Coordinates of C-alpha atoms in Angstrom, one line a residue:
X1207 CA 0.0 0.0 -0.1
X1208 CA 1.4 3.2 -1.0
X1209 CA 1.7 6.0 1.7
X1210 CA -0.4 8.9 0.2
X1211 CA -1.8 11.8 1.9
X1212 CA -5.5 11.3 2.7
X1213 CA -8.0 13.4 0.9
X1214 CA -9.2 16.6 2.7
X1215 CA -13.0 16.5 3.0
X1216 CA -13.3 19.8 4.7
X1217 CA -14.3 23.1 2.8
X1218 CA -11.3 25.4 2.1
X1219 CA -12.7 28.2 4.4
X1220 CA -12.7 25.5 7.5
X1221 CA -9.1 24.7 7.0
X1222 CA -6.8 26.9 9.3
X1223 CA -4.7 29.1 7.3
X1224 CA -1.3 30.7 8.6
X1225 CA -1.6 34.3 9.3
X1226 CA 0.5 36.8 7.3
X1227 CA 0.3 39.3 9.9
X1228 CA 2.9 39.1 12.6
X1229 CA 1.7 38.5 16.4
X1230 CA 1.2 41.5 18.4
X1231 CA 1.8 41.7 22.1
X1232 CA -0.3 43.9 24.2
X1233 CA 1.5 46.4 26.4
X1234 CA -0.1 48.3 29.1
X1235 CA -0.1 52.0 28.9
X1236 CA -1.3 52.9 32.3
X1237 CA -0.7 51.7 36.0
X1238 CA 2.7 50.4 35.2
X1239 CA 4.1 50.6 38.6
X1240 CA 4.0 47.9 41.3
X1241 CA 1.2 48.2 44.0
X1242 CA 2.2 50.6 46.7
X1243 CA 1.0 50.7 50.4
X1244 CA -1.6 53.3 51.2
X1245 CA 0.0 56.6 52.5
X1246 CA 0.1 56.7 56.3
X1247 CA -1.7 59.2 58.1
X1248 CA 0.8 61.3 60.1
X1249 CA -1.8 62.4 62.6
X1250 CA -2.7 58.8 63.5
X1251 CA 0.8 57.8 63.8
X1252 CA 1.4 60.6 66.2
X1253 CA -1.7 59.7 68.3
X1254 CA -0.5 56.2 68.5
X1255 CA 3.0 57.3 69.7
X1256 CA 1.4 59.5 72.3
X1257 CA -0.9 56.8 73.4
X1258 CA 2.1 54.5 73.7
X1259 CA 4.2 56.9 75.6
X1260 CA 1.3 57.3 78.2
X1261 CA 0.9 53.7 78.8
X1262 CA 4.7 53.2 79.3
X1263 CA 4.6 56.1 81.7
X1264 CA 1.7 54.3 83.5
X1265 CA 3.7 51.2 83.7
X1266 CA 1.2 49.1 81.6
X1267 CA 2.3 47.1 78.9
X1268 CA 0.6 47.5 75.3
X1269 CA -1.6 44.8 75.0
X1270 CA -1.8 43.3 71.5
X1271 CA -5.4 43.1 70.4
X1272 CA -6.7 40.1 68.5
X1273 CA -10.3 39.0 67.5
X1274 CA -11.6 36.3 69.8
X1275 CA -12.5 32.8 68.6
X1276 CA -16.2 32.3 68.1
X1277 CA -18.8 29.5 67.3
X1278 CA -21.3 31.2 65.3
X1279 CA -24.4 29.1 64.5
X1280 CA -26.2 31.9 62.6
X1281 CA -24.6 31.1 59.0
X1282 CA -25.7 27.4 59.3
X1283 CA -29.1 28.3 60.4
X1284 CA -29.6 30.6 57.6
X1285 CA -28.5 28.2 55.0
X1286 CA -30.6 25.5 56.4
X1287 CA -33.6 27.8 56.5
X1288 CA -33.0 28.6 52.7
X1289 CA -32.3 25.0 51.7
X1290 CA -35.8 23.9 53.3
X1291 CA -37.6 26.3 50.9
X1292 CA -35.5 25.5 47.9
X1293 CA -34.6 21.6 48.2
X1294 CA -36.0 19.2 45.6
X1295 CA -37.7 16.8 48.4
X1296 CA -38.2 16.9 52.1
X1297 CA -35.3 14.4 52.7
X1298 CA -32.6 16.2 50.7
X1299 CA -29.6 17.3 52.5
X1300 CA -26.3 18.2 50.7
X1301 CA -23.5 15.8 50.9
X1302 CA -20.8 17.1 53.0
X1303 CA -17.2 16.8 51.6
X1304 CA -14.6 15.6 54.1
X1305 CA -12.4 18.9 53.7
X1306 CA -12.1 21.7 55.9
X1307 CA -13.0 24.4 53.5
X1308 CA -16.7 22.7 53.3
X1309 CA -17.3 23.8 57.0
X1310 CA -19.3 26.6 55.3
X1311 CA -21.9 23.9 54.1
X1312 CA -22.3 22.4 57.5
X1313 CA -25.8 22.7 58.9
X1314 CA -27.0 22.7 62.5
X1315 CA -27.5 18.9 63.8
X1316 CA -31.3 19.1 63.3
X1317 CA -30.6 19.0 59.6
X1318 CA -29.2 15.5 59.9
X1319 CA -31.9 13.5 61.6
X1320 CA -30.4 10.1 60.4
X1321 CA -26.7 11.0 61.1
X1322 CA -25.8 11.3 64.8
X1323 CA -22.1 11.6 64.2
X1324 CA -22.8 15.5 63.3
X1325 CA -23.5 15.9 66.9
X1326 CA -20.4 14.7 68.5
X1327 CA -18.8 17.7 70.3
X1328 CA -15.3 16.8 70.7
X1329 CA -13.2 19.7 69.3
X1330 CA -11.8 21.9 72.3
X1331 CA -13.0 25.6 71.7
X1332 CA -12.2 27.6 74.8
X1333 CA -11.6 27.4 78.6
X1334 CA -13.2 30.0 80.8
X1335 CA -12.0 30.5 84.3
X1336 CA -12.9 33.1 86.9
X1337 CA -10.3 35.3 88.5
X1338 CA -10.9 33.8 91.9
X1339 CA -10.7 30.2 91.1
X1340 CA -13.1 27.6 92.8
X1341 CA -14.7 24.5 91.7
X1342 CA -17.8 24.9 89.4
X1343 CA -20.7 22.8 90.4
X1344 CA -23.3 23.5 87.8
X1345 CA -23.7 24.9 84.3
X1346 CA -26.7 25.7 82.1
X1347 CA -27.5 27.6 78.9
X1348 CA -29.8 30.5 79.1
X1349 CA -33.0 29.7 77.3
X1350 CA -32.4 31.7 74.3
X1351 CA -29.0 29.9 73.9
X1352 CA -26.9 33.1 74.0
X1353 CA -25.1 33.0 77.3
X1354 CA -23.9 30.3 79.7
X1355 CA -24.6 30.6 83.5
X1356 CA -22.3 28.7 86.0
X1357 CA -22.7 28.2 89.6
X1358 CA -19.6 27.7 91.8
X1359 CA -18.7 26.6 95.4
X1360 CA -18.2 30.4 96.2
X1361 CA -21.8 31.1 95.6
X1362 CA -21.4 33.0 92.6
X1363 CA -23.2 33.1 89.3
X1364 CA -20.9 33.8 86.4
X1365 CA -22.3 34.6 83.0
X1366 CA -20.3 33.9 79.8
X1367 CA -20.9 34.8 76.3
X1368 CA -22.1 31.8 74.2
X1369 CA -20.6 32.9 71.0
X1370 CA -17.2 34.2 71.9
X1371 CA -16.9 32.5 75.4
X1372 CA -15.7 35.8 77.2
X1373 CA -16.8 36.9 80.7
X1374 CA -19.9 39.0 80.8
X1375 CA -20.7 39.6 84.5
X1376 CA -20.4 37.8 87.9
X1377 CA -22.9 38.0 90.8
X1378 CA -22.6 36.9 94.4
X1379 CA -25.8 34.8 94.6
X1380 CA -25.6 32.6 97.6
X1381 CA -23.6 32.7 100.7
X1382 CA -22.6 29.0 100.3
X1383 CA -21.9 26.6 97.4
X1384 CA -24.4 26.5 94.7
X1385 CA -25.6 22.9 94.3
X1386 CA -28.3 23.2 91.5
X1387 CA -30.1 25.7 89.5
X1388 CA -32.6 25.5 86.8
X1389 CA -34.5 27.9 84.4
X1390 CA -38.4 27.5 83.9
X1391 CA -39.4 26.0 80.7
X1392 CA -40.7 29.5 79.8
X1393 CA -37.4 31.1 80.5
X1394 CA -38.9 33.8 82.5
X1395 CA -37.4 32.7 86.0
X1396 CA -34.3 30.9 87.5
X1397 CA -34.4 28.9 90.6
X1398 CA -31.3 27.9 92.6
X1399 CA -30.4 26.2 95.8
X1400 CA -27.2 25.9 97.9
X1401 CA -25.5 23.7 100.3
X1402 CA -27.3 25.2 103.3
X1403 CA -30.8 24.5 101.8
X1404 CA -31.7 28.1 100.7
X1405 CA -33.8 28.3 97.6
X1406 CA -33.8 31.6 95.5
X1407 CA -35.8 32.9 92.6
X1408 CA -34.0 35.2 90.0
X1409 CA -35.2 36.9 86.9
X1410 CA -33.2 36.6 83.7
X1411 CA -31.4 39.9 84.7
X1412 CA -30.1 38.2 87.6
X1413 CA -32.5 40.3 90.1
X1414 CA -33.1 38.2 93.0
X1415 CA -36.7 38.0 93.7
X1416 CA -37.1 36.0 97.0
X1417 CA -35.3 33.4 99.3
X1418 CA -36.2 31.0 101.8
X1419 CA -35.0 27.9 103.8
X1420 CA -36.2 24.7 101.9
X1421 CA -34.9 21.8 103.8
X1422 CA -34.7 20.5 107.4
X1423 CA -31.7 21.5 109.7
X1424 CA -30.2 23.4 106.9
X1425 CA -29.2 20.2 104.9
X1426 CA -28.0 20.8 101.3
X1427 CA -30.5 20.8 98.5
X1428 CA -28.8 18.8 95.6
X1429 CA -31.5 18.8 92.8
X1430 CA -34.2 21.0 91.4
X1431 CA -36.4 20.4 88.5
X1432 CA -39.6 22.1 87.1
X1433 CA -42.9 20.6 86.2
X1434 CA -43.9 20.9 82.5
X1435 CA -46.2 23.9 83.1
X1436 CA -43.8 25.6 85.5
X1437 CA -46.5 25.8 88.4
X1438 CA -44.4 23.4 90.5
X1439 CA -41.0 22.3 91.2
X1440 CA -39.3 19.4 92.9
X1441 CA -36.1 19.5 95.2
X1442 CA -34.0 16.7 96.4
X1443 CA -32.1 17.3 99.6
X1444 CA -29.7 15.6 102.0
X1445 CA -32.5 15.0 104.5
X1446 CA -33.7 12.0 102.5
X1447 CA -36.7 13.6 101.0
X1448 CA -38.1 15.1 97.9
X1449 CA -40.3 18.1 98.1
X1450 CA -42.7 19.4 95.7
X1451 CA -43.2 23.1 95.9
X1452 CA -45.7 25.6 94.6
X1453 CA -43.7 28.0 92.7
X1454 CA -45.8 31.1 93.1
X1455 CA -46.5 30.7 96.7
X1456 CA -43.2 29.2 97.6
X1457 CA -44.9 26.7 99.7
X1458 CA -44.5 22.8 100.2
X1459 CA -47.4 20.8 98.5
X1460 CA -46.0 17.4 99.5
X1461 CA -43.0 15.7 101.0
X1462 CA -42.1 12.5 99.3
X1463 CA -40.3 10.1 101.7
X1464 CA -38.9 6.7 100.9
X1465 CA -35.2 7.0 100.2
X1466 CA -33.0 5.7 103.0
X1467 CA -30.3 8.3 102.5
X1468 CA -29.4 11.6 100.9
X1469 CA -31.3 12.1 97.8
X1470 CA -28.7 13.5 95.3
X1471 CA -30.7 14.2 92.2
X1472 CA -34.5 14.7 91.0
X1473 CA -35.8 15.2 87.6
X1474 CA -39.5 16.0 86.5
X1475 CA -40.5 14.2 83.2
X1476 CA -40.6 16.9 80.6
X1477 CA -44.3 16.2 79.6
X1478 CA -45.8 13.9 82.4
X1479 CA -46.6 14.0 85.9
X1480 CA -43.7 11.8 86.9
X1481 CA -40.8 12.1 89.1
X1482 CA -37.6 10.2 89.1
X1483 CA -34.9 10.6 91.9
X1484 CA -31.6 9.0 92.7
X1485 CA -30.1 8.6 96.2
X1486 CA -27.1 7.6 98.1
X1487 CA -29.0 4.4 99.0
X1488 CA -28.3 3.2 95.4
X1489 CA -31.7 3.3 94.4
X1490 CA -33.6 5.1 91.6
X1491 CA -37.5 5.7 92.5
X1492 CA -40.3 7.0 90.3
X1493 CA -43.0 8.9 92.0
X1494 CA -46.5 10.1 91.2
X1495 CA -46.4 13.9 92.1
X1496 CA -50.1 14.0 92.8
X1497 CA -50.3 11.4 95.5
X1498 CA -46.7 11.3 96.6
X1499 CA -46.5 7.6 96.3
X1500 CA -43.7 5.4 94.8
X1501 CA -44.5 3.9 91.5
X1502 CA -41.4 1.8 91.0
X1503 CA -38.0 1.3 92.4
X1504 CA -34.7 0.4 90.6
X1505 CA -32.0 -1.6 92.2
X1506 CA -29.5 -2.0 89.3
X1507 CA -27.0 0.4 90.5
X1508 CA -24.3 -0.6 93.2
X1509 CA -23.4 2.7 94.4
X1510 CA -24.7 6.4 94.8
X1511 CA -26.7 7.6 91.8
X1512 CA -25.0 11.0 91.3
X1513 CA -27.1 12.3 88.3
X1514 CA -30.2 11.6 86.3
X1515 CA -31.3 12.9 82.8
X1516 CA -34.4 12.5 80.9
X1517 CA -34.3 12.0 77.1
X1518 CA -35.8 14.8 75.2
X1519 CA -38.9 12.4 74.0
X1520 CA -39.3 11.4 77.6
X1521 CA -39.2 7.6 77.0
X1522 CA -35.7 6.9 78.5
X1523 CA -33.9 8.1 81.5
X1524 CA -30.2 7.9 82.1
X1525 CA -28.7 7.6 85.5
X1526 CA -24.8 8.1 86.4
X1527 CA -23.5 6.5 89.5
X1528 CA -20.4 6.2 91.7
X1529 CA -20.3 2.3 90.5
X1530 CA -18.6 3.7 87.4
X1531 CA -21.5 2.9 85.0
X1532 CA -24.2 4.8 83.1
X1533 CA -27.5 3.0 82.9
X1534 CA -30.3 3.8 80.4
X1535 CA -33.8 2.6 81.5
X1536 CA -36.8 2.5 79.2
X1537 CA -39.9 3.7 81.1
X1538 CA -42.4 2.1 78.8
X1539 CA -41.2 -1.3 79.7
X1540 CA -39.7 -0.4 83.1
X1541 CA -36.5 -2.4 82.1
X1542 CA -32.8 -1.4 81.7
X1543 CA -32.4 -0.7 78.0
X1544 CA -28.6 -0.2 78.1
X1545 CA -25.6 -0.4 80.5
X1546 CA -22.7 1.8 79.5
X1547 CA -19.3 0.9 80.8
X1548 CA -16.2 3.1 80.1
X1549 CA -15.4 5.4 82.9
X1550 CA -12.4 4.5 85.1
X1551 CA -13.8 6.1 88.2
X1552 CA -17.3 7.2 89.3
X1553 CA -19.6 9.0 87.0
X1554 CA -20.6 12.4 88.0
X1555 CA -22.9 13.9 85.3
X1556 CA -24.9 12.9 82.5
X1557 CA -27.0 14.6 79.7
X1558 CA -28.7 13.9 76.5
X1559 CA -28.2 15.5 73.2
X1560 CA -31.3 17.8 72.3
X1561 CA -31.6 16.1 68.5
X1562 CA -29.7 13.0 68.2
X1563 CA -29.8 9.7 70.6
X1564 CA -26.4 10.6 72.0
X1565 CA -25.6 10.6 75.7
X1566 CA -22.7 12.4 77.3
X1567 CA -21.3 11.5 80.7
X1568 CA -18.5 13.1 82.8
X1569 CA -16.4 11.2 85.2
X1570 CA -14.3 12.0 88.3
X1571 CA -11.0 11.3 86.3
X1572 CA -11.9 14.2 84.2
X1573 CA -13.0 12.3 81.1
X1574 CA -16.0 13.1 78.9
X1575 CA -17.6 10.2 77.0
X1576 CA -20.1 10.2 74.1
X1577 CA -22.3 7.3 73.7
X1578 CA -24.6 6.4 70.7
X1579 CA -27.8 4.6 71.4
X1580 CA -29.0 4.2 68.0
X1581 CA -26.6 1.2 67.6
X1582 CA -28.3 -2.4 67.6
X1583 CA -28.9 -3.9 71.3
X1584 CA -25.9 -5.8 72.5
X1585 CA -26.4 -9.7 72.3
X1586 CA -24.1 -12.6 73.9
X1587 CA -22.4 -12.9 70.4
X1588 CA -22.0 -9.1 69.8
X1589 CA -21.4 -7.4 73.2
X1590 CA -22.0 -3.5 73.5
X1591 CA -19.6 -1.3 72.0
X1592 CA -17.7 1.3 73.9
X1593 CA -18.2 5.0 73.7
X1594 CA -18.4 6.5 70.4
X1595 CA -16.1 9.2 71.4
X1596 CA -13.9 9.7 74.4
X1597 CA -12.1 12.8 75.7
X1598 CA -10.0 11.2 78.5
X1599 CA -8.2 14.5 79.4
X1600 CA -11.1 16.9 79.1
X1601 CA -10.5 18.1 82.7
X1602 CA -8.1 17.5 85.6
X1603 CA -10.7 16.6 88.0
X1604 CA -14.4 15.6 88.5
X1605 CA -16.8 16.8 85.7
X1606 CA -19.7 18.0 87.9
X1607 CA -21.8 19.2 85.1
X1608 CA -22.6 19.0 81.4
X1609 CA -25.1 21.0 79.1
X1610 CA -25.6 21.2 75.5
X1611 CA -26.5 24.2 73.6
X1612 CA -30.0 24.2 72.5
X1613 CA -29.1 23.7 68.9
X1614 CA -27.0 20.8 69.8
X1615 CA -23.8 22.2 68.2
X1616 CA -21.9 23.1 71.3
X1617 CA -21.1 21.3 74.7
X1618 CA -20.2 22.9 78.0
X1619 CA -18.6 21.4 80.9
X1620 CA -18.1 22.5 84.5
X1621 CA -15.3 20.9 86.6
X1622 CA -13.9 20.6 89.9
X1623 CA -10.5 22.0 88.2
X1624 CA -12.1 25.4 88.5
X1625 CA -12.7 25.6 84.8
X1626 CA -15.6 25.6 82.3
X1627 CA -14.8 24.4 78.9
X1628 CA -16.5 24.5 75.5
X1629 CA -16.5 21.9 73.1
X1630 CA -17.8 22.0 69.2
X1631 CA -18.1 19.6 66.4
X1632 CA -15.1 18.9 64.4
X1633 CA -14.6 20.4 61.1
X1634 CA -15.2 17.8 58.2
X1635 CA -12.1 16.1 57.1
X1636 CA -9.7 18.1 59.4
X1637 CA -6.7 15.6 59.7
X1638 CA -5.1 17.9 62.3
X1639 CA -7.9 17.0 64.7
X1640 CA -7.5 13.4 64.7
X1641 CA -5.4 12.6 67.6
X1642 CA -4.6 9.3 69.4
X1643 CA -7.4 7.5 71.3
X1644 CA -8.8 9.5 74.1
X1645 CA -8.2 12.9 72.6
X1646 CA -5.4 15.3 73.7
X1647 CA -5.1 17.5 76.7
X1648 CA -6.3 21.0 76.3
X1649 CA -3.6 23.7 76.3
X1650 CA -2.7 25.6 79.4
X1651 CA -4.4 28.7 80.4
X1652 CA -2.3 31.7 81.2
X1653 CA -3.2 34.7 83.6
X1654 CA -3.7 37.1 80.7
X1655 CA -6.0 34.7 78.9
X1656 CA -8.6 34.5 81.6
X1657 CA -11.7 36.5 81.8
X1658 CA -10.4 40.0 81.4
X1659 CA -12.4 42.9 80.4
X1660 CA -12.6 43.9 76.9
X1661 CA -10.0 46.6 75.6
X1662 CA -11.8 49.9 75.5
X1663 CA -13.0 51.0 72.1
X1664 CA -12.7 47.3 70.9
X1665 CA -15.7 45.5 72.2
X1666 CA -15.2 41.7 72.1
X1667 CA -11.5 41.7 71.2
X1668 CA -9.2 40.0 73.7
X1669 CA -6.0 38.3 73.0
X1670 CA -6.3 34.3 73.3
X1671 CA -3.6 32.0 72.5
X1672 CA -4.2 29.4 69.9
X1673 CA -5.0 25.8 70.7
X1674 CA -5.3 22.6 69.0
X1675 CA -8.4 20.6 68.6
X1676 CA -9.3 17.5 70.5
X1677 CA -10.3 14.3 68.5
X1678 CA -12.0 11.4 69.6
X1679 CA -10.6 8.0 69.7
X1680 CA -11.1 5.4 72.2
X1681 CA -13.4 2.5 70.9
X1682 CA -14.8 4.6 68.1
X1683 CA -11.4 4.3 66.0
X1684 CA -10.6 6.7 63.2
X1685 CA -12.8 9.5 62.5
X1686 CA -12.8 8.9 58.9
X1687 CA -14.0 5.3 59.2
X1688 CA -12.9 2.3 56.8
X1689 CA -9.1 1.7 56.8
X1690 CA -7.6 5.1 57.6
X1691 CA -4.1 5.7 59.0
X1692 CA -5.8 6.2 62.4
X1693 CA -7.4 2.8 62.6
X1694 CA -10.9 1.5 61.5
X1695 CA -13.9 3.0 63.3
X1696 CA -17.4 2.2 64.1
X1697 CA -18.7 3.9 61.0
X1698 CA -17.2 6.6 59.1
X1699 CA -18.2 10.2 59.5
X1700 CA -18.6 11.3 55.8
X1701 CA -20.2 8.2 54.4
X1702 CA -17.3 5.8 54.6
X1703 CA -18.4 2.6 56.4
X1704 CA -16.3 1.4 59.0
X1705 CA -15.8 -2.4 60.0
X1706 CA -18.5 -2.7 62.6
X1707 CA -21.8 -3.8 61.2
X1708 CA -25.0 -2.1 62.1
X1709 CA -23.9 1.5 62.2
X1710 CA -25.9 3.8 60.0
X1711 CA -23.5 6.0 58.2
X1712 CA -25.5 7.1 55.2
X1713 CA -23.8 9.8 53.1
X1714 CA -26.9 12.2 53.6
X1715 CA -25.0 14.2 56.1
X1716 CA -21.5 14.9 56.8
X1717 CA -19.7 15.9 59.9
X1718 CA -17.6 18.7 60.9
X1719 CA -18.5 22.0 62.4
X1720 CA -19.4 25.3 61.2
X1721 CA -17.4 26.2 64.5
X1722 CA -13.6 26.8 64.1
X1723 CA -11.4 26.1 66.9
X1724 CA -8.6 28.0 65.3
X1725 CA -9.9 30.6 62.9
X1726 CA -12.6 33.2 64.0
X1727 CA -15.6 33.6 62.0
X1728 CA -14.0 32.4 58.7
X1729 CA -16.1 31.1 56.0
X1730 CA -13.9 28.3 55.0
X1731 CA -11.0 27.6 52.5
X1732 CA -8.4 28.6 55.0
X1733 CA -5.6 26.3 55.8
X1734 CA -5.1 24.8 59.3
X1735 CA -2.7 22.3 58.8
X1736 CA -0.6 20.8 61.6
X1737 CA 2.1 23.3 62.5
X1738 CA 0.3 26.4 61.4
X1739 CA -0.2 29.2 64.0
X1740 CA -3.7 29.3 65.4
X1741 CA -3.3 33.1 66.0
X1742 CA -3.1 33.8 62.2
X1743 CA -6.5 35.0 61.1
X1744 CA -6.9 36.2 57.4
X1745 CA -7.1 40.1 57.3
X1746 CA -5.5 40.7 60.7
X1747 CA -1.8 40.5 60.1
X1748 CA 0.8 37.8 60.2
X1749 CA 0.8 35.1 62.8
X1750 CA 3.3 35.2 65.8
X1751 CA 4.6 32.2 67.4
X1752 CA 3.4 32.1 70.9
X1753 CA 4.2 28.6 72.1
X1754 CA 6.8 26.2 70.9
X1755 CA 4.6 23.2 71.5
X1756 CA 1.0 24.3 72.5
X1757 CA -0.5 20.8 72.0
X1758 CA 1.1 19.1 74.9
X1759 CA 1.8 21.9 77.4
X1760 CA 0.3 21.3 80.7
X1761 CA -2.3 23.6 82.1
X1762 CA -2.0 25.9 85.1
X1763 CA -5.6 25.2 86.3
X1764 CA -5.1 25.6 90.0
X1765 CA -3.2 27.7 92.6
X1766 CA 0.1 26.5 94.2
X1767 CA 0.0 23.1 95.8
X1768 CA -0.8 24.5 99.2
X1769 CA -3.8 26.3 98.4
X1770 CA -4.8 23.4 95.8
X1771 CA -4.9 21.0 98.9
X1772 CA -7.2 23.6 100.5
X1773 CA -9.6 24.2 97.4
X1774 CA -9.8 20.4 96.8
X1775 CA -11.1 19.6 100.2
X1776 CA -14.9 19.4 100.7
X1777 CA -16.7 21.1 103.5
X1778 CA -16.0 18.2 105.9
X1779 CA -12.2 18.5 105.8
X1780 CA -11.7 15.5 103.3
X1781 CA -9.4 15.9 100.4
X1782 CA -10.7 15.1 96.8
X1783 CA -8.0 14.5 94.4
X1784 CA -10.2 13.7 91.2
X1785 CA -11.4 10.5 92.4
X1786 CA -14.1 11.8 94.5
X1787 CA -14.1 8.8 96.6
X1788 CA -12.4 9.8 99.8
X1789 CA -14.2 9.3 103.1
X1790 CA -16.8 6.8 101.9
X1791 CA -19.5 6.0 104.1
X1792 CA -18.8 2.3 103.9
X1793 CA -15.3 2.7 104.9
X1794 CA -14.1 2.3 101.2
X1795 CA -11.9 4.7 99.3
X1796 CA -8.9 6.9 100.3
X1797 CA -8.7 10.3 102.1
X1798 CA -10.7 9.7 105.2
X1799 CA -12.1 12.7 107.1
X1800 CA -11.1 14.2 110.4
X1801 CA -14.7 15.6 111.2
X1802 CA -17.3 13.6 112.9
X1803 CA -20.9 14.7 112.5
X1804 CA -23.9 13.4 114.2
X1805 CA -23.9 10.3 112.1
X1806 CA -20.2 9.9 111.6
X1807 CA -18.2 10.5 108.6
X1808 CA -20.4 12.3 106.1
X1809 CA -20.3 12.5 102.5
X1810 CA -17.2 11.3 100.7
X1811 CA -15.6 13.4 97.8
X1812 CA -16.3 16.6 96.1
X1813 CA -19.6 18.1 96.4
X1814 CA -21.0 15.1 98.4

């Protein structure tokens, strides 16, 4: 076959022709000089120099102002509201890609009803500490979700901003340690009780309305809970009784007796006329508040019940005990639904996520554990899995109280180590947030980083050092699921299935957070790789190295050792060094007391 050129079938005008005109290069005629910085105002420079000189004369150092970190839910809520109008069908949710820039697409937890992994608040955001350090006994969100209210052993209410986590105000509310406080369901009033049995009413502006003695012999009131219609509330006190009060008249309507020892907690059912109480006699009792009779008694726990919490739908009640277990009971069948073992010491607090079937518990070893209850019921062949997420070093001592934001995107914890900590959801696909099992210890808090007043003229701007996130691990394995370098997990966060069967990991919703632990109010697309400085915020100048190794630096959470021994003793002279088991009434545990009351050694460890 001869090699001949193929015939050209295209018309001549479609065949490209070589141009006879040489190529012309465009050359700019204007703006040929390089960009120049804007001219500096000599007047402003002179004012800054004078201000600097005055501050140096006053002996004050010039404080570098930096924007505060924030976890802002408004963007996600706005996008979700818009999506509900524009989505093609009622079940449509955009797929979340496992990459930090897609944090701008993350929606609130309620947008992912089938993906509870979007509600695991394991990324450390901020530590808030009063100038006068003392253990924080109780924490709650204000009804509108804009602020956090804490009650401490000094009897003080402290109000923290729920967006930027900075200090707002402090109030000496009680003369003794605050043990419990609750807002009414309407949000119109706050009721609190202290260690001497005083009950007080407050308005949302912290105006004290009334106060009266609510227990016999000035015994401590440990629990308080409002009825669904806010007309009544129940209190649990150390005189072994549960009292039902008329809120308007401040009088006792009935006294429920039946516990054999101090009643540590009481919770009113969210919608029904049903009370549940937990006591030092190891029993959980259900009460009819109308007749004052005991409906049922549960004996599953082997030690003091420290905390109780109703699920949002009211079908389950979770209990935390000093026997190191969390138990979930189904009141429809009045049977134990799940027993959760994972704490190394006694469990001090428990709370439910407002949207998803997730339970969070805090222990006296300082750990915070997340449990997912949507997994299949354990059998002999497939025993119950461990916690879905573990923060083993969340605090240095007992975690006395936990509270979720009403939207479910933030968790706040109060501890015996004098700190209040905020935890948010992880950013999607953030490799820098995946640490070894149990998470990493939050960074240290220095004196200038605590609750300082904002700089005049710059509201909301306070210097705060960068900190690394906290990943979860433990039994849950790698966050990305599958065969990641971090180990297979019990289901991927972003649609990748792990090795454990029965976990629902549909790709309908991703995980991460619209909250940034390291960059403030950013929309996404900013790198946060390991080793980058958390103080760098686009538009606010270059970063500065503030710590050589912030991830593993120890915190200075307490005063010197001599004062720390004093702070960590309870009111009966016994020490509480994290375990909370000192001076046990049965003769167990360390740290025996040196005070003998009417009944011998009283409550062991911490608040009790």
